Short mmCIF file of C-alpha atoms and ligand atoms in Angstrom, two decimals:
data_model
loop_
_atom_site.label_atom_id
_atom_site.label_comp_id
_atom_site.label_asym_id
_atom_site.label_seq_id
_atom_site.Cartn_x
_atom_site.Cartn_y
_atom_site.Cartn_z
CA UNK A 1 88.66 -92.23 -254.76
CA UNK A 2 86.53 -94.46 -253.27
CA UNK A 3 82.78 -94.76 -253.53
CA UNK A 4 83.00 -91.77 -256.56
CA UNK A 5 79.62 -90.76 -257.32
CA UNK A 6 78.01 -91.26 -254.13
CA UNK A 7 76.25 -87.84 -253.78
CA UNK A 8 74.78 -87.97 -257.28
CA UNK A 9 73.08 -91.64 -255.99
CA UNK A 10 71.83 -90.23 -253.28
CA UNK A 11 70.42 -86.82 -255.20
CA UNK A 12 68.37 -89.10 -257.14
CA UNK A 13 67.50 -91.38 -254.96
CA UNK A 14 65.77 -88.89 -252.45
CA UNK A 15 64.04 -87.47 -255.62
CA UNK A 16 62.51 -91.12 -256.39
CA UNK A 17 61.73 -90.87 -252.53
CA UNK A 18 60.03 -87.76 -252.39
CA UNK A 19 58.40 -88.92 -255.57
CA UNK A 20 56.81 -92.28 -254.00
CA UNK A 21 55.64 -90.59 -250.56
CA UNK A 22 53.77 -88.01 -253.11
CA UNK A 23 52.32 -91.11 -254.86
CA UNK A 24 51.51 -92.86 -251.70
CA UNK A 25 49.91 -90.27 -250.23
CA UNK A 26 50.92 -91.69 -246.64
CA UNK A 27 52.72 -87.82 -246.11
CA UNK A 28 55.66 -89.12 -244.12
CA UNK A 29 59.46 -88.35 -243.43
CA UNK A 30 62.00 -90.85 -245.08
CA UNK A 31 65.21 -91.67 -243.58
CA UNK A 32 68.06 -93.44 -245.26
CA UNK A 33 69.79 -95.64 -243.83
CA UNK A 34 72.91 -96.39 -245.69
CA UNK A 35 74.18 -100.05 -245.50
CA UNK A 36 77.56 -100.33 -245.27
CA UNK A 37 77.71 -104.40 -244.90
CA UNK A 38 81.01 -105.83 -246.44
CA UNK A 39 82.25 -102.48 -246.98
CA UNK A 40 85.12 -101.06 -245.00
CA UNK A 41 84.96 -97.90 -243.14
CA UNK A 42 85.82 -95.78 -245.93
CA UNK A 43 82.10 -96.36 -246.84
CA UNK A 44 80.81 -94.44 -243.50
CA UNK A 45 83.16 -91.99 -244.06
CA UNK A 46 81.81 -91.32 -247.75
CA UNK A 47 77.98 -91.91 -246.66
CA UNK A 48 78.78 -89.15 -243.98
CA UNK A 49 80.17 -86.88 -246.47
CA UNK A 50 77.23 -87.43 -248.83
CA UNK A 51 74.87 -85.66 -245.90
CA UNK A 52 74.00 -89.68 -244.56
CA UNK A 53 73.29 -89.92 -240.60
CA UNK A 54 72.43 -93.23 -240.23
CA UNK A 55 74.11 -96.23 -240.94
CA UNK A 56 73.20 -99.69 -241.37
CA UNK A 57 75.31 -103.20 -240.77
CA UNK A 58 73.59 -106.42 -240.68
CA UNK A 59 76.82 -107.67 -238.38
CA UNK A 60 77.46 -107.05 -234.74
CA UNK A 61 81.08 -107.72 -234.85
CA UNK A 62 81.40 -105.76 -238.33
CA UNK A 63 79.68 -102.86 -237.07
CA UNK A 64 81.51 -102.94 -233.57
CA UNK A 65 85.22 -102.53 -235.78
CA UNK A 66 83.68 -99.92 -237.85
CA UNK A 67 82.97 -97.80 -234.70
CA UNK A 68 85.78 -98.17 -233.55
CA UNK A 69 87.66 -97.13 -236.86
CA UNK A 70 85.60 -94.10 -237.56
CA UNK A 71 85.38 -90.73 -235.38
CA UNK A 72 82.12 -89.36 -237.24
CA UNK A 73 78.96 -89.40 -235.33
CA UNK A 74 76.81 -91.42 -237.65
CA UNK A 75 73.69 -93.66 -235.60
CA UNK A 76 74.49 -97.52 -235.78
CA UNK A 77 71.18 -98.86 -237.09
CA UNK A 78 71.60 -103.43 -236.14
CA UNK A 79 69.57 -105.11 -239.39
CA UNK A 80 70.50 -108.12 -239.42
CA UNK A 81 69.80 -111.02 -236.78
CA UNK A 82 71.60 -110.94 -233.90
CA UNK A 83 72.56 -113.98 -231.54
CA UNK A 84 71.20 -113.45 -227.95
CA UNK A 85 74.59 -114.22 -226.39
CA UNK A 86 75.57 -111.41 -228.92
CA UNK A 87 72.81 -108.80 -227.16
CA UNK A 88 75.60 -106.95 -225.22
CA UNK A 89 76.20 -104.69 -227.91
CA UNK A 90 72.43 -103.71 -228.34
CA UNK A 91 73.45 -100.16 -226.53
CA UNK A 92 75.83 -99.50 -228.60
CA UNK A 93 73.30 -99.11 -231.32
CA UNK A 94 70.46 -96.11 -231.88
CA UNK A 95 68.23 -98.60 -232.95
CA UNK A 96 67.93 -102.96 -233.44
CA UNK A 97 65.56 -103.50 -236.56
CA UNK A 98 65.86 -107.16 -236.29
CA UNK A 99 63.94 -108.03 -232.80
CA UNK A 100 63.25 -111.47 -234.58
CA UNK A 101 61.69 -113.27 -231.73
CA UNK A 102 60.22 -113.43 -228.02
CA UNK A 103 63.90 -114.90 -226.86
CA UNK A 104 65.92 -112.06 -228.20
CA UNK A 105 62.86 -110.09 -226.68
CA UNK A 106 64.13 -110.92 -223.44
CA UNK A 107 67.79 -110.53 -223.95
CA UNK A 108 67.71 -106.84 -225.38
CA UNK A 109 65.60 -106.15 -222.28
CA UNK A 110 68.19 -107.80 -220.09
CA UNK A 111 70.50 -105.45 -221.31
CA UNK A 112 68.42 -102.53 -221.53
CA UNK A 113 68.12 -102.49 -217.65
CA UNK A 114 71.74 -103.57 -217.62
CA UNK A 115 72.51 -100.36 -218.98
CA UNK A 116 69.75 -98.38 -217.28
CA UNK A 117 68.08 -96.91 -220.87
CA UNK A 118 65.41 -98.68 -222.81
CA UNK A 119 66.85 -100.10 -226.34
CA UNK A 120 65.03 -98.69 -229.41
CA UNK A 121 63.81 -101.94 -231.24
CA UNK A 122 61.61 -102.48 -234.30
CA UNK A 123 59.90 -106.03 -234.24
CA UNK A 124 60.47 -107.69 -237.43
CA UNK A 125 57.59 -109.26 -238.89
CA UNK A 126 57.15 -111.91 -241.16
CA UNK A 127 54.24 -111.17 -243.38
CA UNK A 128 54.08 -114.16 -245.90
CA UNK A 129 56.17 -116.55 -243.85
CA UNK A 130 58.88 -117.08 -245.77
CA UNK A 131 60.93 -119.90 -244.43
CA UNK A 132 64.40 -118.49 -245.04
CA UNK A 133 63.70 -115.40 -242.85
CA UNK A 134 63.09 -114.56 -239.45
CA UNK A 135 60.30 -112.40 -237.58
CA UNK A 136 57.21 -112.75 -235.49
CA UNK A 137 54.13 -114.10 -237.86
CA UNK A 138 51.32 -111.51 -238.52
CA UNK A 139 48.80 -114.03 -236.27
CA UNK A 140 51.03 -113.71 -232.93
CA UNK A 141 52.31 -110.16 -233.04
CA UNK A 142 49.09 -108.73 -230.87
CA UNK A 143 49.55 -111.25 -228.11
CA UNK A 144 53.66 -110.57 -228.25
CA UNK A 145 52.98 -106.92 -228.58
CA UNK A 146 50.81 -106.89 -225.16
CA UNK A 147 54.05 -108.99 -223.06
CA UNK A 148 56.37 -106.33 -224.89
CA UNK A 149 54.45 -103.61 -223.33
CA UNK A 150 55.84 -104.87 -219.53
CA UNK A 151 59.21 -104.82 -220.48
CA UNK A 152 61.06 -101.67 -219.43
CA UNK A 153 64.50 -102.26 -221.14
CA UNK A 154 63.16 -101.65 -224.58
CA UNK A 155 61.03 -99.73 -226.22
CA UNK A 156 59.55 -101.24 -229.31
CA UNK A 157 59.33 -97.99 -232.06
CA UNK A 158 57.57 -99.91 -234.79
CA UNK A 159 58.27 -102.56 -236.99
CA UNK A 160 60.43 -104.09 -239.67
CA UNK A 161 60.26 -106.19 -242.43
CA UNK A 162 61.90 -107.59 -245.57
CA UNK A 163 60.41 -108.76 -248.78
CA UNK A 164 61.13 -112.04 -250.77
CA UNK A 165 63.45 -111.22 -253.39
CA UNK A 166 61.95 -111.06 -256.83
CA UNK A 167 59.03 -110.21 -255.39
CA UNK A 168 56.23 -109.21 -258.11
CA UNK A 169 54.63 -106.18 -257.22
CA UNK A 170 51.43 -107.46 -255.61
CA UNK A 171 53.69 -109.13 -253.40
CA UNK A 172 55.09 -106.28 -252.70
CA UNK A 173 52.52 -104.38 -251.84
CA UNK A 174 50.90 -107.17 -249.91
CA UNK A 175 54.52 -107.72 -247.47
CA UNK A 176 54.95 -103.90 -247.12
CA UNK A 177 50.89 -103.08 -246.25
CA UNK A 178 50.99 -106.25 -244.11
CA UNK A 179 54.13 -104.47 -242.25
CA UNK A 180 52.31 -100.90 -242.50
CA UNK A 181 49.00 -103.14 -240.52
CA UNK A 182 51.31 -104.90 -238.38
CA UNK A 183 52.73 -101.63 -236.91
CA UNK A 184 48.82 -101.02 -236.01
CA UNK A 185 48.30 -104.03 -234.18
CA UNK A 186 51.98 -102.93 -231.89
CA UNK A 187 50.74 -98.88 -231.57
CA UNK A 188 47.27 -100.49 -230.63
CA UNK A 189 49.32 -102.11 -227.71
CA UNK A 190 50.41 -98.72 -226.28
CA UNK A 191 53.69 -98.87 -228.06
CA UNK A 192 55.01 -95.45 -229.51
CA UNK A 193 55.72 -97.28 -232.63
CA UNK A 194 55.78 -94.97 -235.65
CA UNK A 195 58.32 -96.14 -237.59
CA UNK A 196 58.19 -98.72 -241.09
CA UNK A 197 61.66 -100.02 -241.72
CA UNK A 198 61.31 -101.73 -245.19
CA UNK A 199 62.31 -101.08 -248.71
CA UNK A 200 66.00 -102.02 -250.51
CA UNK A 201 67.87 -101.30 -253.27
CA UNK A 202 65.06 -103.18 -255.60
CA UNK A 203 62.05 -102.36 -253.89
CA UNK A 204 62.18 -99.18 -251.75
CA UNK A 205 59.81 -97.22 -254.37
CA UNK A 206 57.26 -99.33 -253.46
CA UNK A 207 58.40 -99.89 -249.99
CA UNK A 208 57.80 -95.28 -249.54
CA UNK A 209 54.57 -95.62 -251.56
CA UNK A 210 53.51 -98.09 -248.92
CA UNK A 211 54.78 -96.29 -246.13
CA UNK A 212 58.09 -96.52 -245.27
CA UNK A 213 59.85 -94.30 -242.91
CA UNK A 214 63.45 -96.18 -243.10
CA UNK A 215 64.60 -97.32 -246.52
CA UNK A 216 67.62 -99.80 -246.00
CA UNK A 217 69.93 -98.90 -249.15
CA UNK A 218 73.17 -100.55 -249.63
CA UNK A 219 74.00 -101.77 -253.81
CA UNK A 220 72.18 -98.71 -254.95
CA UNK A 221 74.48 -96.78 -252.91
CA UNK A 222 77.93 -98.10 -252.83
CA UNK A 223 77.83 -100.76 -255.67
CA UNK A 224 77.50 -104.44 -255.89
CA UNK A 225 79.27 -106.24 -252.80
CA UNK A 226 81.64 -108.85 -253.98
CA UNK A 227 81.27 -110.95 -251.16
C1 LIG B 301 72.00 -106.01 -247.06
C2 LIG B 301 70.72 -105.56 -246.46
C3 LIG B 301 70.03 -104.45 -246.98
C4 LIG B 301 70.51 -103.65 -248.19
O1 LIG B 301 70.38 -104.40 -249.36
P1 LIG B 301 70.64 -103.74 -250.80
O2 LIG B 301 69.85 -104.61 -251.70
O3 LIG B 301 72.10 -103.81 -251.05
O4 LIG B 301 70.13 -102.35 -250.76
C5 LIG B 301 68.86 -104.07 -246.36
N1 LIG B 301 68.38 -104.73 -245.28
C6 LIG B 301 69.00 -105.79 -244.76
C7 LIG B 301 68.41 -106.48 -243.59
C8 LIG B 301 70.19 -106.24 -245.33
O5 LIG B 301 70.81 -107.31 -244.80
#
């Protein structure tokens, strides 16, 4: 049977949850949103089982097969980058962590109107500017977060980041606090934005002591992916 042990994971893994929001004192819910990336469906139909809701794929195309294989009602979370001539498939997702930049701004807002609803979006944000990943620096999110405000197609819920791996702790804490100021700066724009996407196998602890209100699990879940 695949994915055997699953709902003993996830047992502990809320109780480390529950633990850090106690620690953190921040007094908010935590979702999990169970990453099924290079998994097949099998793993949705598991993390369903388990008492999961929300699923994560970094993917478009992946995610778009994996819908179409599985009946249960899970919500499609987008983490990963996605292409602007990819944002068709926005709507087909409850929410799109990865708004990475002012272009893909646009195109999820295209679509949005396209399909008459505004898209749920996090902005990602790049809070110690690693080269290798994407996001909005701290520095231009207020000025980004005003033009966001005009655009009916999407509706930006909060924000989303990643840390570097290996991160030390002070890092850590400095990448997820920068995220936790960085949603500030996007409510301060009139955005209902109360939601902190961060925290991964190796680092969600700190990620709901900081915070968090999605954790993005996948290894710690399903096992090491081989590819
Ligand atoms: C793969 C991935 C995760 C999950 O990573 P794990 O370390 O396996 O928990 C979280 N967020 C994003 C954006 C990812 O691509």
């Amino acid at each position: 049977m695949p994915f055997l042990g699953l709902p003993e994971r996830l047992r502990e893994v809320r109780q480390r949850i529950a633990a850090a929001v106690t620690r953190g004192g921040h007094g908010q819910q935590v979702t999990v949103v169970a990453v099924t990336k290079t998994h097949g469906p099998d793993a949705v139909l598991a993390a369903w089982e388990a008492g999961l809701r929300d699923v994560g794929e970094n993917r478009v195309q992946e995610a778009l097969d994996k819908m179409t294989a599985v009946s249960v009602p899970v919500c499609w979370h987008l983490i990963g980058h996605l292409q602007r001539n990819k944002a068709r498939a926005v709507s087909k997702f409850a929410m799109v962590h990865s708004l990475d930049s002012a272009r893909l701004a646009d195109a999820v807002n295209a679509e949005g109107i396209a399909a008459g609803r505004a898209i749920d979006v996090l902005v990602q944000v790049n809070v110690v500017g690693e080269q290798s990943k994407g996001g909005l620096a701290p520095a231009e999110l207020a000025a980004e977060a005003d033009r966001l405000a005009g655009l009916k197609g999407l509706r930006v819920r909060g924000v989303m980041t990643m840390a570097p791996l290996d991160a030390d702790e002070g890092t850590l804490r400095r990448v997820f606090g920068g995220a936790r100021a960085a949603r500030a700066v996007v409510r301060a724009a009139g955005h209902p934005a109360t939601e902190l996407s961060m925290g991964m196998s190796n680092d969600y602890e700190v990620a709901v002591e900081e915070g968090a209100t999605f954790v993005r699990l996948g290894t710690i879940l399903f096992g090491a992916r081989d590819a």
